[in-house]
Each structure stands twice: as C-alpha cells, then as structure tokens.
Coordinates of C-alpha atoms and ligand atoms in Angstrom, one line a residue:
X180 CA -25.8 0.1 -4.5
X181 CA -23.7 -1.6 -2.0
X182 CA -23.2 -5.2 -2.6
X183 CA -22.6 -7.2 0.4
X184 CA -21.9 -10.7 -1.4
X185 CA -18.8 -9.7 -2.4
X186 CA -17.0 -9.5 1.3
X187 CA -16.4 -12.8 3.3
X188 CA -16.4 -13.9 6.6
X189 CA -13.5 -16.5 7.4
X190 CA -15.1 -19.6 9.9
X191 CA -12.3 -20.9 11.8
X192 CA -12.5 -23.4 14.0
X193 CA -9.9 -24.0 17.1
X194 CA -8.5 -27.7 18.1
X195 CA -5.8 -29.4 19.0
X196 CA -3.7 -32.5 17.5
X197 CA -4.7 -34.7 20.6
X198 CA -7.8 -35.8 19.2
X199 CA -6.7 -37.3 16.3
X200 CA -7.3 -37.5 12.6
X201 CA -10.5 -39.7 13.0
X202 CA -12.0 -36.5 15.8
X203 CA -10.2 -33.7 13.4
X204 CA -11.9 -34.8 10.4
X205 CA -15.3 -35.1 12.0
X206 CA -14.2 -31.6 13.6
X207 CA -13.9 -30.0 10.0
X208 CA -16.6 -31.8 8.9
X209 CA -19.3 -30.4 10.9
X210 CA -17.3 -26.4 10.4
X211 CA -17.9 -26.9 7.0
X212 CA -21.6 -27.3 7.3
X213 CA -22.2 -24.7 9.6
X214 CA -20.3 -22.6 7.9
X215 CA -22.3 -23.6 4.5
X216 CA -25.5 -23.0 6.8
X217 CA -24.7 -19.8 7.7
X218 CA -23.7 -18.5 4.5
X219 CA -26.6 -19.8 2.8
X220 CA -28.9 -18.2 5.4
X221 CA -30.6 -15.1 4.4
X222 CA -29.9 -13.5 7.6
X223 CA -26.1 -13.2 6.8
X224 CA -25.7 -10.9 3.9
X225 CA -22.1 -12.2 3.2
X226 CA -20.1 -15.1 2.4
X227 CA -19.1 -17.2 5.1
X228 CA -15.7 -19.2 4.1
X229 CA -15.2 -22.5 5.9
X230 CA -10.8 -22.7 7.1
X231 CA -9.3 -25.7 8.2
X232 CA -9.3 -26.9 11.5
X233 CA -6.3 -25.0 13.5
X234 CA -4.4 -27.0 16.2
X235 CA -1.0 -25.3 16.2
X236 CA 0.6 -21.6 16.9
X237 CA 2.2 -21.4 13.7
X238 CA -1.5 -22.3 11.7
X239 CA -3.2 -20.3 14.0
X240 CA -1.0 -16.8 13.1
X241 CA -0.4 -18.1 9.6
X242 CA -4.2 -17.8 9.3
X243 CA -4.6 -14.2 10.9
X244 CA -2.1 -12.3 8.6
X245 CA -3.7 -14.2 5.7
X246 CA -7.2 -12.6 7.1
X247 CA -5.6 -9.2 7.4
X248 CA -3.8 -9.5 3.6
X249 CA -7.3 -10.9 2.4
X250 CA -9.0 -7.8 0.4
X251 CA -12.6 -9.7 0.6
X252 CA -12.0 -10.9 4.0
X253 CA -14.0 -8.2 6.3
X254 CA -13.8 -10.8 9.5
X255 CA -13.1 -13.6 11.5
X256 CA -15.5 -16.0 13.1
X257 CA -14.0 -18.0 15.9
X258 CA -15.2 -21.8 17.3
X259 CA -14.0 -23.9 19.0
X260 CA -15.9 -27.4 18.9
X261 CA -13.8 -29.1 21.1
X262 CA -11.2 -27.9 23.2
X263 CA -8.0 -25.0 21.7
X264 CA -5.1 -24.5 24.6
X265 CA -5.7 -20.8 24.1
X266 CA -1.9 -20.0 24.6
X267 CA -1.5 -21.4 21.3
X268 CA -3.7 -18.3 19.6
X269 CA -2.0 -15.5 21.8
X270 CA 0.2 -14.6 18.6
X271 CA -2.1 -15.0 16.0
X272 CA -4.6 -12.8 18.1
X273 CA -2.0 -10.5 18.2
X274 CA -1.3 -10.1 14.8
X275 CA -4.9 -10.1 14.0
X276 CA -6.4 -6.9 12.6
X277 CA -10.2 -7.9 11.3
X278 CA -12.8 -7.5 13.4
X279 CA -13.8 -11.0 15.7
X280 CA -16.8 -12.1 16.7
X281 CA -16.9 -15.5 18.6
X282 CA -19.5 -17.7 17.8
X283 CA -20.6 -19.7 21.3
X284 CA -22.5 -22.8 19.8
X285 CA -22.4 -26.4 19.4
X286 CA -22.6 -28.6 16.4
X287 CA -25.3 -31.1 17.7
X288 CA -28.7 -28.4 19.0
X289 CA -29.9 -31.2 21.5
X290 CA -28.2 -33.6 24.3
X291 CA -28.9 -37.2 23.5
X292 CA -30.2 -38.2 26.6
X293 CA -30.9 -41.9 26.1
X294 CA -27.5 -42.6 23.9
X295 CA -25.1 -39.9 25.3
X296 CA -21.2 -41.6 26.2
X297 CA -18.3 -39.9 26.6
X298 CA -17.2 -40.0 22.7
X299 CA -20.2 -37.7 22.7
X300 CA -19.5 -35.2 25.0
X301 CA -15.7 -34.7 24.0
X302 CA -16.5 -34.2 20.8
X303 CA -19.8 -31.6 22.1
X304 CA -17.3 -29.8 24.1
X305 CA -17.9 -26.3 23.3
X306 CA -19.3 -25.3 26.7
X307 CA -16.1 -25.5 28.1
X308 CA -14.0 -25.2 25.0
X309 CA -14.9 -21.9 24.4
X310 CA -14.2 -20.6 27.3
X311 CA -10.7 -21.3 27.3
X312 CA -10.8 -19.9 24.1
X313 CA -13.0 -16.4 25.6
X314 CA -10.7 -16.0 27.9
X315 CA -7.3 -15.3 25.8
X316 CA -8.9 -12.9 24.4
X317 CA -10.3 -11.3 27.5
X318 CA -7.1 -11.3 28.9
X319 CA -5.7 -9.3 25.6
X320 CA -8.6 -6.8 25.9
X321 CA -9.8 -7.9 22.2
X322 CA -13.3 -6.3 21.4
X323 CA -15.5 -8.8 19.5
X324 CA -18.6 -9.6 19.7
X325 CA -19.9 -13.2 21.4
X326 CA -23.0 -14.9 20.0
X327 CA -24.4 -18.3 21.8
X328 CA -27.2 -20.3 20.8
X329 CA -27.3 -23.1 18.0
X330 CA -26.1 -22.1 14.7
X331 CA -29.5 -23.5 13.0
X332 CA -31.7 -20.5 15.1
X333 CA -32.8 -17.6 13.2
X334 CA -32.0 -15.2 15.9
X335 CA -28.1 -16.6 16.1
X336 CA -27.9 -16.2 12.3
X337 CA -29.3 -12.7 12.6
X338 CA -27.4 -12.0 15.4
X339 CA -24.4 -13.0 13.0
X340 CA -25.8 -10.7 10.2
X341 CA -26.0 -8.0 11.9
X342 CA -22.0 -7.9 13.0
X343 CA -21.4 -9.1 9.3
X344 CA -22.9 -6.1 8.4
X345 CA -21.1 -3.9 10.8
X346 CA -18.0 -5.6 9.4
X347 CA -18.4 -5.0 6.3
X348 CA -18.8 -1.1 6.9
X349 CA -15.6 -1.4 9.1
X350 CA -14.0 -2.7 5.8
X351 CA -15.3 -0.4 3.7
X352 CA -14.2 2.5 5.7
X353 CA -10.3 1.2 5.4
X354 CA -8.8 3.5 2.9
X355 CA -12.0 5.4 2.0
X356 CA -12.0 8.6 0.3
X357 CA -14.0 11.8 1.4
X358 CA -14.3 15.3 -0.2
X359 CA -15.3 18.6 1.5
X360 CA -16.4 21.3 -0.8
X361 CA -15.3 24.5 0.9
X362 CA -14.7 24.3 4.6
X363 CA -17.1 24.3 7.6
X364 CA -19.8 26.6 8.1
X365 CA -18.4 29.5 9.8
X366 CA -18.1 29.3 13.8
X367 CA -19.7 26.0 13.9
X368 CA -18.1 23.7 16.3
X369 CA -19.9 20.2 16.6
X370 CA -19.3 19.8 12.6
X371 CA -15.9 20.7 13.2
X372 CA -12.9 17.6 14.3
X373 CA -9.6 16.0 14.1
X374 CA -9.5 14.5 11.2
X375 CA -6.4 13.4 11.2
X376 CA -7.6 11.2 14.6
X377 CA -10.3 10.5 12.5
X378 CA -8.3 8.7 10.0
X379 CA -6.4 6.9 13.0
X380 CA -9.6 5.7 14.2
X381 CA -11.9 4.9 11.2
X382 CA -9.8 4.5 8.7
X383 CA -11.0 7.1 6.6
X384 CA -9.6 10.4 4.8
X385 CA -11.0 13.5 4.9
X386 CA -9.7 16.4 2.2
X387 CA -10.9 19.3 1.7
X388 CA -11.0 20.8 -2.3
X389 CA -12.2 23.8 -3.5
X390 CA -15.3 24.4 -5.7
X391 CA -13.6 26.0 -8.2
X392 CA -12.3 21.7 -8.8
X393 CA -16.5 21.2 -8.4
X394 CA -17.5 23.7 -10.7
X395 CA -14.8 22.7 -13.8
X396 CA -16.9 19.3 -13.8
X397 CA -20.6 20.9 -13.4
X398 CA -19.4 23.1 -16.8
X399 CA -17.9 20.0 -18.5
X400 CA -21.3 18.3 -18.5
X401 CA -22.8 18.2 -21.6
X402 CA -26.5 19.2 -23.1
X403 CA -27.3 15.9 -24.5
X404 CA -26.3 14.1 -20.8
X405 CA -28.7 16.9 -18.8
X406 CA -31.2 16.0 -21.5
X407 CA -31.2 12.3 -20.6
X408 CA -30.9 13.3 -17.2
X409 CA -34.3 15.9 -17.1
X410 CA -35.9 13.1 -18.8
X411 CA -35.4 10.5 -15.9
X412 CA -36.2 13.1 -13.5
X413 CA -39.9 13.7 -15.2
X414 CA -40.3 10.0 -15.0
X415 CA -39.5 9.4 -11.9
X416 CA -40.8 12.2 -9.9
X417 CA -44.0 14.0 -9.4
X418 CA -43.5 17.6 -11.4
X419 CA -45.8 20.1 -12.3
X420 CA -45.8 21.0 -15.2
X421 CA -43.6 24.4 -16.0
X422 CA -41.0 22.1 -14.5
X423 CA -41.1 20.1 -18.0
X424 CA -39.5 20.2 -20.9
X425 CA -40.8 23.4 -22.5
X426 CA -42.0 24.8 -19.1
X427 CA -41.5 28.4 -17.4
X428 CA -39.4 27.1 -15.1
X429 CA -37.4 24.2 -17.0
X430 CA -34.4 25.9 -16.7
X431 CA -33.9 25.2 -13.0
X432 CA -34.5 22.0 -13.6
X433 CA -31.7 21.7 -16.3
X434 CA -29.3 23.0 -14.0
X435 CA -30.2 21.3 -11.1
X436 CA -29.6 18.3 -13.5
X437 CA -25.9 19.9 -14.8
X438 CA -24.8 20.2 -11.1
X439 CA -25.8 16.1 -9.9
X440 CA -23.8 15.1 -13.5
X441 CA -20.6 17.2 -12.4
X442 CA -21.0 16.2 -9.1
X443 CA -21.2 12.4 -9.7
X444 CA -18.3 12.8 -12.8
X445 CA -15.9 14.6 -9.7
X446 CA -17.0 11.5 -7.3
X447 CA -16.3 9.1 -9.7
X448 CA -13.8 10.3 -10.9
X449 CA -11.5 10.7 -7.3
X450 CA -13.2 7.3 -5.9
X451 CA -15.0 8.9 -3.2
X452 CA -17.5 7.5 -1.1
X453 CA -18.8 10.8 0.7
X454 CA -18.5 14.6 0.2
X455 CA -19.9 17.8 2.2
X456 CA -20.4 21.2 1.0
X457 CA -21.7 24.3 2.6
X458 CA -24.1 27.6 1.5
X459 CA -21.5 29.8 2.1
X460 CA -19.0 28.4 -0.4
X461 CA -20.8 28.2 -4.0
X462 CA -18.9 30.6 -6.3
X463 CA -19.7 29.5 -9.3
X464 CA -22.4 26.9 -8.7
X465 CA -25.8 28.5 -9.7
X466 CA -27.8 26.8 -6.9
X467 CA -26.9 24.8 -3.9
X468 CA -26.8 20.9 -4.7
X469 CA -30.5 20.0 -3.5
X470 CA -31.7 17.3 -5.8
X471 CA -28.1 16.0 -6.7
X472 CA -26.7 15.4 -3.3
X473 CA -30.4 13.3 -2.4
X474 CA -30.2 11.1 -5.7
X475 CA -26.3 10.7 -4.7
X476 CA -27.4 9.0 -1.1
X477 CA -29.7 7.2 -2.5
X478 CA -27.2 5.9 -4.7
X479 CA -25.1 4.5 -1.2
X480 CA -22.8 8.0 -0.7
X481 CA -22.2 9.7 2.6
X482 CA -23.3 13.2 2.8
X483 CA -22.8 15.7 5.3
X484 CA -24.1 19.6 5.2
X485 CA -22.5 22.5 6.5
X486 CA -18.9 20.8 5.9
X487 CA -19.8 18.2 8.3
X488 CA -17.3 15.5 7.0
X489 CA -17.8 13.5 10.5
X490 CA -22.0 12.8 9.6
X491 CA -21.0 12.1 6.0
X492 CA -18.4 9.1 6.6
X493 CA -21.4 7.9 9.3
X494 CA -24.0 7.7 6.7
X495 CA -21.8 6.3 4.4
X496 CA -21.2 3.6 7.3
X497 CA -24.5 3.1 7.7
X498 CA -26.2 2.7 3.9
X499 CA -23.1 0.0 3.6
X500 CA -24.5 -1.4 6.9
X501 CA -28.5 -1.1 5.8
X502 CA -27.6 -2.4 2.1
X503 CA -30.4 -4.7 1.4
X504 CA -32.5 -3.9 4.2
X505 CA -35.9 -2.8 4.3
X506 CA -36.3 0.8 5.1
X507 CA -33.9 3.8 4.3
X508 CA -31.1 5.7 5.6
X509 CA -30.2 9.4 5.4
X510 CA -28.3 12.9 6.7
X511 CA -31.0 14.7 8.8
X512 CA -30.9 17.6 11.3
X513 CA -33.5 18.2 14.2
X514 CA -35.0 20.7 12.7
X515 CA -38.2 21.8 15.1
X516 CA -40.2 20.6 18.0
X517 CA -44.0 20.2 18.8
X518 CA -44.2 20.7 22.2
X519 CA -47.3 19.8 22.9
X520 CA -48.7 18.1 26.4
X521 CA -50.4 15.2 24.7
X522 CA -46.8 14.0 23.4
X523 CA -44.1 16.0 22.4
X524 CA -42.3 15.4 18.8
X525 CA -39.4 15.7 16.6
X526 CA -39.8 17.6 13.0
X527 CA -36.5 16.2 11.1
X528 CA -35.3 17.4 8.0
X529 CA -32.8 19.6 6.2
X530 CA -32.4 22.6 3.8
X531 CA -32.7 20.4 0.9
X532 CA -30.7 17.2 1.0
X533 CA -32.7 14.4 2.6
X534 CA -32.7 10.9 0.9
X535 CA -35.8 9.5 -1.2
X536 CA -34.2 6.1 0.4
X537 CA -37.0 6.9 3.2
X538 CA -39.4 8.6 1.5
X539 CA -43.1 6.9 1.7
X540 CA -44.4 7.1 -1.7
X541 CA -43.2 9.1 -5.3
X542 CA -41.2 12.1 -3.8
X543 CA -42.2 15.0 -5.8
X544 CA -39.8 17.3 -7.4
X545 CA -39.9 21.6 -6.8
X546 CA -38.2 24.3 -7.2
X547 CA -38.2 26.8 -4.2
X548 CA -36.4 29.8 -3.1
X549 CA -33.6 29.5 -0.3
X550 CA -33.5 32.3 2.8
X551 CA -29.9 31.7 3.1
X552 CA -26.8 31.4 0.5
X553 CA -28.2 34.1 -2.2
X554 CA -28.1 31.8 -5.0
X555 CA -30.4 31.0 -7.0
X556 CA -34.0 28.4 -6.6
X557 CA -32.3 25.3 -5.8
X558 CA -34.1 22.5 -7.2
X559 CA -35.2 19.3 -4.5
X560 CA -36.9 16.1 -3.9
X561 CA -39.8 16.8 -1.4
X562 CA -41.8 13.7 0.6
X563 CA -42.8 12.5 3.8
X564 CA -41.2 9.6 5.8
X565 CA -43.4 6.2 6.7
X566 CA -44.5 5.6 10.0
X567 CA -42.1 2.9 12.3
X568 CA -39.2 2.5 14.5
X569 CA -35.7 4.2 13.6
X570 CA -32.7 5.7 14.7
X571 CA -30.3 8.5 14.8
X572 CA -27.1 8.3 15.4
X573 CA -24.0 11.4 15.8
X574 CA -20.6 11.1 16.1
X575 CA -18.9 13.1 18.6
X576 CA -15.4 14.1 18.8
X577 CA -14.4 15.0 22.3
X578 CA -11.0 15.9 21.8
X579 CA -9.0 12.8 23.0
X580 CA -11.7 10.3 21.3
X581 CA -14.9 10.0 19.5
X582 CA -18.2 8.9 20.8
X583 CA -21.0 7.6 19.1
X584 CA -24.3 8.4 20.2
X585 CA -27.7 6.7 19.3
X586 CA -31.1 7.3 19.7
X587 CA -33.9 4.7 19.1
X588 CA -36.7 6.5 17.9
X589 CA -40.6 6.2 16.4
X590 CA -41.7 8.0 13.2
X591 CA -45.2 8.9 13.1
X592 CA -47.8 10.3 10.4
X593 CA -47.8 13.9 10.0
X594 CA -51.0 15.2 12.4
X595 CA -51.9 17.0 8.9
X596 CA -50.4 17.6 6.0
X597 CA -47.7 20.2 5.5
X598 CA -48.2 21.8 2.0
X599 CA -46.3 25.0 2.7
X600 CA -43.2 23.3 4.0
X601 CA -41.2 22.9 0.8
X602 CA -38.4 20.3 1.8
X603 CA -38.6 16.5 2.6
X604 CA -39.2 15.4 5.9
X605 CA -40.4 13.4 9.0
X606 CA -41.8 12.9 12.2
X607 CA -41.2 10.9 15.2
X608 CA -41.2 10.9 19.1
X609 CA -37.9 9.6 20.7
X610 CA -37.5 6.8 22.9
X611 CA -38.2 7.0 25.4
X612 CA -39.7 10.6 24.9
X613 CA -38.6 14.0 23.6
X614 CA -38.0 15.6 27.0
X615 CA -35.7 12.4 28.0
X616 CA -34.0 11.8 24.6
X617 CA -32.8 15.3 24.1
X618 CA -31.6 15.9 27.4
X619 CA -29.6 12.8 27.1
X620 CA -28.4 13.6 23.8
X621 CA -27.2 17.3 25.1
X622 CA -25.4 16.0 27.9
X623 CA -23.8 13.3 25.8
X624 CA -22.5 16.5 23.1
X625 CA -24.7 15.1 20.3
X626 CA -25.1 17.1 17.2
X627 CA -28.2 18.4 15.2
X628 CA -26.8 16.9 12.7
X629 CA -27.5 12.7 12.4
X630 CA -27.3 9.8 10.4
X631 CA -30.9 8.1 10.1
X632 CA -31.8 5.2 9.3
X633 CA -35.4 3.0 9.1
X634 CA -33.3 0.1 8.2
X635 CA -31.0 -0.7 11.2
X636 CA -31.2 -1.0 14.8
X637 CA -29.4 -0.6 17.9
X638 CA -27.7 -3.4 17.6
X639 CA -26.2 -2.6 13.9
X640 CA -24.8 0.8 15.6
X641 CA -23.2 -1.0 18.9
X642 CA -21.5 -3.9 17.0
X643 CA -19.9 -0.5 14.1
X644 CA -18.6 1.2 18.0
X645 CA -17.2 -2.2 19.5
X646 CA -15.5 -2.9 16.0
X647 CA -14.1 1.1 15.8
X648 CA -13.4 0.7 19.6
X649 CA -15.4 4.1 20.4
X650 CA -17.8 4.4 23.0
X651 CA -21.4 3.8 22.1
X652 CA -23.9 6.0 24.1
X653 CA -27.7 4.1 23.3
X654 CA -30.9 6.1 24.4
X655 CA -33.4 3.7 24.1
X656 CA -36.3 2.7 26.2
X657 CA -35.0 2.4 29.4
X658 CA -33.3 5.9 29.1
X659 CA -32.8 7.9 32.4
X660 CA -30.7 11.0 32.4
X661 CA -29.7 10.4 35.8
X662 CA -28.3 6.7 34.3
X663 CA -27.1 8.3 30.9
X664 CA -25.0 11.4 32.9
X665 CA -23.6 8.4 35.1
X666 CA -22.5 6.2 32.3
X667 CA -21.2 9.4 30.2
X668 CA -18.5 10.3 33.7
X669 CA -17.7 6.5 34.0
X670 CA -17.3 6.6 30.0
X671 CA -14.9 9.3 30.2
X672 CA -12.6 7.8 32.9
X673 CA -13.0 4.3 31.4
X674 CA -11.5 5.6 27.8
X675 CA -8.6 7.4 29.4
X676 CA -7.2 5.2 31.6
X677 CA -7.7 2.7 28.4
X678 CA -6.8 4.2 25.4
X679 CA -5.0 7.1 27.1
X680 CA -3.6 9.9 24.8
X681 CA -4.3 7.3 21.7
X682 CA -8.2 7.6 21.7
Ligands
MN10 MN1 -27.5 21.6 8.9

C-alpha cells in the first residue's frame, strides 16, 4: 500500500529580526514543539519538519524553491507567532509551488489573566500576526487552506491531516503514469477528455497502449507463478469447489490468475499507478480482467472502466488520500435504482471490477458468464458493502476546465439478499436523498462513473479541488437544486473570468 510516512510537511514559521535573538530563539523554540506535536499526532499521517525561523525576503524565497526541489516535501505549513511584514514573503510566495495551508494558532492555548504584561502578548501575537501574513496571500489569489484553533486540539490536528493527506495525493499525482488499454468505449462522451489539460492540471499522463503490449505479458507468465497465485486465491476467498485445484471449472480460474500476473508484470514494469481497459478491445485476452483489476485496487492502483482514464487517476487520488484509514475506496458506476415511496436508493456496482477494499466480510470468488464482450466466463470477486456514510466523487471535464463533483452519501444493508446478482456491490441513499442528489449531480454533468470511498469525507475531496484549483461541487445535506444550479452558473463565470482560457 501507500505509505504516507515517507512525504513531509515543512513548518515554517514567519518573523522578523526586530525582536531579537532572545524573542527569535524562544520563537523557534516553541515551532519546534509544535511541529514535533503535530507530527507525532496520529491525526497527521506524515512527517511534519520543523524550519528555522524566517525574518528576511532572501530566507523566505530561499526556503520556497528548496520546498519545490524537495522530492519528500508534499507541503508547506505557514505561522506566524509573532508578527512577518508580509511584503517580505511576496517573492517567495511567488516562487512557491507546494500546496499551503496556514495554520491560525497560538503557541500558549489559554490567556494568563492574572500574570499577562506586554512581553506576553508580543510574543502571543498571532491574532494579528497572521493576518498580515493572510492577507499577502489573499492579495496574490493563493489557494490554501486556513486552520485556527490550538495546535494541541484533536480537531486542528485532524483538520491538518486531512489537507496532509490531500497533499500528499497532489504529490503523488506530479509525474504519475497512466495506461489505457484500448481506447474508450465507443460513442461515450463523459469518459472521454483533454488529456493533455489534464496533465496541465493534475499533473498526470495519460497514454494509451495497445493490448497486443498487454497480452505479450499475460503469455509471459509462467505455470509455476499462476500456481502460486491459484493457491492464494483458494485461501483467501470463498470458492466452491470445481473452482479448485482439480475442479470442472479450474481452468478459469488459472487464467483469471495468468491475466492479474501479466497485468501487474506490465504495471510494474512501466511504473504506472492506474490503467483502464474496455470490453470491446480484448483480442487476445481470454476473459475481461475481473478479479485482476479488483486485487490491483486493492493493492492502491487507479482503475477506470470503459477507458475512463479521468475516474482511474481519481481513485488513484483517493486510495493515496484514504491510505491508512478505516473503510475502503473503489471505481463504481450507478448501476440501478429502487424507487420506492418509503425511500428511494442507489444499487452501485460494476461489470466485474469493484474493490474487496470495501467489501464487509470474505468476498467470495465465481466464475459467471458476461452479456456483453463475447469472451469467455470472466472470473471475479463477489461481496456486499458495510453499512455507513461515504462518498462519490466524478470528475468532469467541461471543456475549458474540470470540475469535481461529490456526493455524501449512506450505505445501507441490502433489504434481502441478492443471490442471483453475480457481481460485487452496494447500497445506499444519497444525501440528502435520491431524487435531490441525482438531479444535482445531472445538472452538475456528473458521470455514472465514480470514485467511492468509506474512508474519506467531504472535507478530504474539497482540500484535493482547492490544492488542483478546480471547482468542487459538494451535495451533501443541505442540498437544494435550486442552490446547486445557482452555484453551478456563478461557478462557471467565476472560473472564466479567473483562469480564463488556462482552466
Ligand atoms: Mn461502466
């Protein structure tokens, strides 16, 4: 899996040589413990790196191209204790390219009312110190985020963690690599994009290979590796039994197994962190990657159906965001609705590829046939989801820019069990309801398509948007179409007069 501790977070603290050494010192002192603090907290799921105190332009820059050069920095957290002339960090802001947020706190939780004198308050002097320092980088139109409260709180440090872990998807995204198998499915448009704005905007790289590359690796694998492999698979999963060694129907199993090997020996092999395929481009693979592409997510890769390269980088954003977490994250697809009158409800789930990362229980391995692609019984992972709040979030790409559009939702139990419906799945109602979700999601372009996740929340998915500088469209409780169409027009003017022809 993903592991967070090896990304950083740089705390830097603003000041000013008019204190002097005696105030600096005490300055850096008390950085270096919250910065210990908050590094040690189990809220933050990175390393937070304690800087020296800056009080000049030429440290202040110095430190932000060393942040943008630094390969385990993912971003900057700003303080200012006491007071930072702001005009000193306009070039170093400037240059700055890792994401920001500001940190709005003070060293000392509580004012000493009986003892307080003025050496107290000017070195306490945060509440006006940083907002000098807010406002330079209002007045450069610098996302970030802004988190106020006392650095010792649990919700501050989780606050924290949750941008950290934004970040650190951000970083991950820088550079990353993506394969399509095939194209898109044919006359789709929400799966299709710009992927060259893509890249402009995520960072990202999208290229597409044929499966001719695929297959070369599927019929490299060897009998003794699908051995090993079969073997796992009958130890982790439910199977019945002429899906065993020595079983009627082993043989899918064995080249269900053949395909995840070549697909995970081509992954590895070109440094990938997410791939798509599509039905109607196999030639040459005996079944459609059902099993495989599930054990890959599970394993932290983006995936994407039906060529859909845009959902695939998402969930890779999203398991790097979610890595430790409670609770899974996976591709899904709105697949049916129960419309009934005493609460209507969501059926998610896919063909085949649906992560065991949010499956309740010991999925159970089958082997069914397929109504669409003509190849043969694709092998997959079949389970239910847990009950409890989640989301689903889409990328859209509106031509001149991308939005990204969540949608808090609840998963409930299946009403009764669903033994005929051979594919992994789940269940929930929408926040604030079906009939109000969807009708917000249609008007905001969202796909069927989504990235799902039991592990984050809202706030995971608005701090990934402010970092990307993409709008973020939430449906959440307080959901009214009339208020969602409103802020989707004032969206659209917002983003051109702001980004222009650059979104
Ligand atoms: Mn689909």
């Amino acid at each position: 899996m993903i592991d967070l501790k090896q990304f950083e977070l740089w705390f830097v603290t603003g000041s000013q040589s008019l204190y002097g050494p005696a105030v600096l010192r005490e300055v850096a002192a008390h950085s270096q413990e919250i910065a210990a603090a908050l590094s040690a907290s189990a809220a933050v799921p990175v390393r937070v790196v304690f800087k020296p105190v800056l009080t000049s332009p030429e440290a202040i820059a110095a430190l932000c191209q060393e942040a943008n050069t630094a390969t385990a920095c993912v971003g900057v957290v700003t303080w200012c204790h006491t007071f930072s002339p702001s005009k000193m960090w306009i070039n170093g802001l400037r240059l700055l390219r890792k994401p920001v947020l500001h940190l709005h706190t003070q060293h000392n939780r509580d004012i000493p009312w009986s003892s307080i004198d003025m050496d107290f308050m000017n070195l306490n002097q945060a509440a006006h110190g940083d907002r000098e320092h807010g406002f330079i980088m209002s007045r450069l139109r610098m996302n970030r985020k802004v988190v106020v409260g006392h650095w010792q709180e649990p919700s501050v440090q989780q606050r924290l963690g949750a941008w950290a872990r934004a970040a650190a998807a951000w970083h991950d995204a820088q550079g990353a690599r993506f394969a399509r198998f095939g194209d898109n499915m044919r006359e789709v448009a929400v799966t299709e994009g710009d992927k060259v704005a893509a890249q402009i905007r995520f960072g990202y790289g999208v290229n597409g290979y044929g499966v001719g590359d695929l297959v070369r690796c599927v019929n490299g694998v060897t009998d003794a590796d699908i051995d090993r492999l079969t073997r796992e698979y009958e130890q982790t999963y439910a199977m019945a039994s002429d899906l065993r060694a020595g079983g009627a129907r082993h043989a899918s199993v064995r080249e269900a197994a053949r395909i995840e090997l070549g697909l995970r020996a081509f992954l590895t092999a070109g440094d990938f962190k997410g791939f798509t395929d599509t039905f109607e481009d196999l030639h040459g693979l005996a079944q459609l990657p059902g099993i495989a592409v599930q054990r890959l997510m599970a394993e932290g890769y983006g995936f994407g159906a039906e060529g859909d390269w845009k959902t695939a980088a998402l969930v890779r954003a999203m398991k790097v965001m979610a890595s430790g977490l409670p609770g899974g994250t996976s591709f899904m697809e709105d697949y049916t609705y129960h419309f009934h009158p005493a609460g209507a409800k969501v059926l998610g789930a896919h063909m085949l590829e649906i992560c065991p990362s949010i499956a309740a229980g010991q999925p159970s391995l089958q082997v069914h046939p397929l109504g669409i692609g003509g190849k043969a019984d694709p092998v997959r992972l079949v389970f239910d989801t847990p009950a409890g709040p989640g989301l689903n979030a889409s990328i859209v790409d509106l031509g001149n820019r991308f939005r990204l559009l969540v949608n808090e939702v609840d998963v409930v139990p299946a009403e009764v069990p669903m033994p005929k419906l051979p594919v992994a799945r789940g269940v929930w109602v929408p926040r604030p309801n079906l009939e109000t979700a969807a009708a917000c999601w249609i008007h905001g372009g969202g796909a069927h398509h989504t990235g799902f996740s039991r592990a984050l929340t809202r706030e995971h998915l608005e701090d990934y948007a402010e970092i990307a500088g993409i709008e973020c469209v939430m449906i959440g409780a307080d959901a009214t179409v009339y208020r969602i169409k409103q802020e989707l027009r004032w969206n659209e003017m917002y983003y051109a007069l702001s980004q222009g022809w650059n979104g």
